[in-house]
Amino acid sequence: MAERTFSHEDQAFVERLDQASQCHMAWTRRVLRCALLRTSPGDDVLAEDAHARCDFGLWFRRNRERFETIDAATARHLEAQH
């Protein structure tokens, strides 16, 4: 089977998605740690629009259209869940 090559743009897109996902996981760990320690995670996490302030939320908003062209159903699901 021939190995598929990806454009520089596609590779950059996936690398940025990986970075945003890692930031989101760090955010989740922060929330869990604060819940266990019964401390406040801070205003950035408690804000009504916290989901839009996180690195993943910012990445998703900037790249939603492209994500839609790749997998529209997953993009909609991600938006609803995030």
Backbone as a ProteinNet text record, in pm:
[ID]
protein_1_A
[PRIMARY]
MAERTFSHEDQAFVERLDQASQCHMAWTRRVLRCALLRTSPGDDVLAEDAHARCDFGLWFRRNRERFETIDAATARHLEAQH
[TERTIARY]
84.3	0	89.5	54.8	133.3	109.7	216.8	206.5	152.6	55.4	-6.1	78.8	98.3	170.8	70.4	99.7	11.7	81.5	1.9	57.5	110.2	194.9	246.6	129.8	31	-86.4	-163.5	-181.7	-250.8	-172	-42.1	41.7	35.4	39.7	32.1	-103.4	-209.6	-344.6	-350.5	-299.2	-302	-211.3	-96	-6.5	-72.4	-139.7	-207.6	-325.1	-395.9	-503.4	-447.4	-334.6	-270.8	-235	-179.5	-142.2	-265.5	-370.6	-493.7	-555.9	-551.3	-605	-526.5	-394.5	-311.3	-343.4	-363.7	-400.8	-535.8	-627.4	-759.6	-750.2	-665.2	-646.7	-584.1	-492.1	-431.5	-537.3	-627.4	-737.3	-826.3	-856.1	-939.8	-873.2	-744	-671.3	-676.1	-665.4	-670.6	-805.1	-912.7	-1046.8	-1063	-1020	-1030.8	-948.5	-828.5	-742.1	-809.1	-866.7	-933.7	-1057.2	-1127.8	-1244.6	-1202.3	-1095.6	-1047	-995.1	-927.4	-869.7	-967.9	-1083.5	-1187.8	-1135.7	-1067.6	-1019.2	-1079.2	-1077.4	-1131	-1029.9	-1076.2	-984	-949.2	-1025.1	-998	-1107.2	-1108	-1212.8	-1214	-1096.8	-1093.5	-1167.5	-1172.2	-1242.8	-1389.5	-1417.8	-1553.8	-1638.4	-1576.6	-1650.2	-1751.9	-1861.3	-1966.8	-1915	-1820.4	-1766.2	-1630.1	-1605.7	-1475.9	-1443.3	-1544.4	-1521	-1466.7	-1497.5	-1450.4	-1314.8	-1274.3	-1145.8	-1028.9	-1058.1	-949.3	-883.5	-762.4	-685.6	-757.6	-819.7	-892.1	-1011.4	-1086	-1201.3	-1161.4	-1051	-1001	-959.5	-888.1	-846.5	-968.3	-1065.9	-1183.9	-1259.9	-1278.6	-1350.1	-1276.7	-1143.8	-1065.7	-1064.9	-1080.1	-1066.2	-1194.2	-1306	-1430.9	-1467.9	-1455.1	-1492.7	-1410.8	-1283.7	-1198.4	-1233.9	-1259.7	-1299.2	-1428.5	-1521	-1648.4	-1625.1	-1529.1	-1504.4	-1443.4	-1375	-1314.8	-1420	-1497.5	-1597.9	-1703.4	-1808.2	-1911	-1981.9	-2013.6	-2085.1	-2000.8	-1873.1	-1784.7	-1767.1	-1757.6	-1744.7	-1866.5	-1984.8	-2107.2	-2110.9	-2072.3	-2070.8	-1971.3	-1855.4	-1752.6	-1800.9	-1863.9	-1915	-2020.7	-2108.8	-2214.2	-2157	-2056	-1997.6	-1903.9	-1837.8	-1739.4	-1810.6
-116.4	0	123.6	219.2	342.4	429	488.3	577.3	711.5	761.8	889.1	1002.8	1102.9	1221.1	1332.6	1411.2	1520.6	1652.5	1750.2	1882.5	1942.4	2040.3	2112.1	2172.5	2223	2284.1	2180.5	2060.6	1954.2	1913.1	1900.7	1863.3	1969.1	2095.4	2204.8	2204.5	2175.9	2168.9	2061.5	1944.4	1833.4	1861.7	1920.4	1954.7	2054.4	2152.6	2252.8	2189.5	2098.3	2024.8	1946.4	1880.8	1806.6	1899.4	2015.4	2111.8	2159.7	2193.1	2241.5	2132.6	2009.2	1896.9	1877.4	1889.2	1876.6	1987.4	2107.9	2219.2	2192.3	2134.1	2103.6	1997	1898	1794.9	1854.4	1947.5	2014.6	2095	2158.8	2235.3	2141.7	2024.9	1926.6	1878.6	1851.1	1809.6	1919.2	2042.2	2155.7	2159.9	2143.6	2145.2	2029.5	1911.2	1795.2	1814.5	1866.8	1891.5	1990.8	2096	2195.6	2136.1	2049	1984	1895.4	1821	1733.5	1812.1	1922.2	2003.5	2106.6	2115.2	2211.5	2354.3	2386.3	2522.4	2575	2704.2	2765.2	2753.2	2712.6	2702.7	2838.3	2941.6	3075.1	3123.6	3252.5	3314.7	3266	3235.2	3191.2	3058.9	2976.6	2848.9	2864.8	2956.9	2975.4	3065.9	3136.6	3228.7	3153.6	3219.7	3158.7	3115.7	3190.2	3157.9	3088.5	3018.6	2952.7	2856.8	2789.7	2694.4	2763.4	2890.4	2965.7	3030.6	3038.6	3100.7	3003.4	2876.6	2778.8	2766.3	2714.9	2703.9	2618.8	2510.2	2425.6	2500.4	2570.7	2646.9	2753.3	2820.8	2921.8	2857.1	2744.8	2673.5	2628.4	2570.5	2518.1	2629.1	2741.9	2853.1	2900.6	2910.7	2956.6	2854.6	2728.2	2621.9	2543.4	2591.2	2515.7	2486.5	2584.8	2565.8	2453.2	2453.6	2347.7	2212.9	2212.3	2089.6	2036.1	2126.3	2087.4	2016.3	2064.5	2001.2	1862.2	1839.1	1708.1	1611	1656.1	1569.1	1656.6	1688.1	1780.5	1728.3	1599.9	1543.8	1553.1	1521.9	1529.9	1674.6	1766.1	1908.3	1955.1	1915.7	1954.5	1891.2	1765.1	1695.2	1761.4	1793.2	1857.8	1992.3	2068.3	2198.7	2183.3	2086.2	2064.6	2018.3	1933.5	1879.4	1976.4	2059.5	2149.6	2269.1
0	0	0	-81.7	-91.5	31.7	78.4	193.9	147.1	218.8	183.6	238.5	156.3	203.3	228.4	327.7	365.3	338.3	306.8	281	411.4	397.1	513.8	591.8	520.6	584.3	667.1	611.1	684.7	808.7	794.2	908.1	1017.2	978.1	1075.2	1145.6	1071.5	1127.5	1236.7	1207.7	1303	1422.6	1399.6	1510.6	1604.6	1548.8	1631.8	1706.1	1641.4	1708.6	1826.8	1807.5	1916.8	2032.7	2001.8	2105.8	2181.8	2108.2	2170.7	2257.9	2211.8	2289.6	2418.6	2411.6	2531.5	2631.7	2582.6	2671	2736.6	2660.6	2714.6	2824.3	2803.5	2905.5	3031.9	3015.4	3131.3	3206.7	3133.1	3193.3	3273.6	3217.8	3285.7	3414.4	3407.7	3528.6	3635.1	3591.8	3685.1	3756.1	3681.3	3740	3838.7	3800.3	3889.9	4017.3	4002.4	4118.5	4214.1	4159.9	4244.4	4312.2	4240.6	4300.7	4417.8	4399.9	4507	4626.3	4600	4707.2	4761.9	4696.6	4735	4734.9	4624.6	4603.1	4473.3	4458.3	4337	4223.3	4105.4	3992.3	3931.9	3967	3915	3821.4	3800.7	3719.7	3575.3	3520.6	3381.3	3362	3465	3456.6	3495.7	3585	3633.4	3544.8	3454.4	3367.5	3282.4	3253.8	3172.4	3035.2	2982.2	2849.5	2858.1	2968.6	2988.2	2874.6	2822.1	2712.7	2587.6	2572.1	2455.2	2480.1	2605.5	2639.6	2636.5	2653.8	2659.3	2522.1	2522.8	2399	2294.9	2340.6	2245.5	2186.7	2271.1	2222.9	2122.2	2149.2	2055.3	1923.9	1932.6	1811.8	1732.8	1802.5	1734.5	1662.4	1726.7	1660.9	1537	1545.5	1430.4	1317.1	1350.6	1250.7	1225.5	1274.5	1263.4	1118.5	1033.6	893.3	829.5	855.3	799.4	860.8	990.8	1059	998	966.9	903.7	771.3	692.5	562.4	578.6	688.6	714.1	766.9	865.8	928.3	995.8	922.6	970.4	1095.3	1098.2	1213	1340.5	1329.7	1446.1	1490.2	1395.9	1430	1509	1465.3	1537.2	1676.4	1684.7	1813.4	1909.3	1858.8	1939.5	1991.8	1904.9	1946.3	2055.3	2040.2	2139.4	2273.3	2269.2	2391.5	2460.9	2384.8	2442.6	2500.4
[MASK]
++++++++++++++++++++++++++++++++++++++++++++++++++++++++++++++++++++++++++++++++++

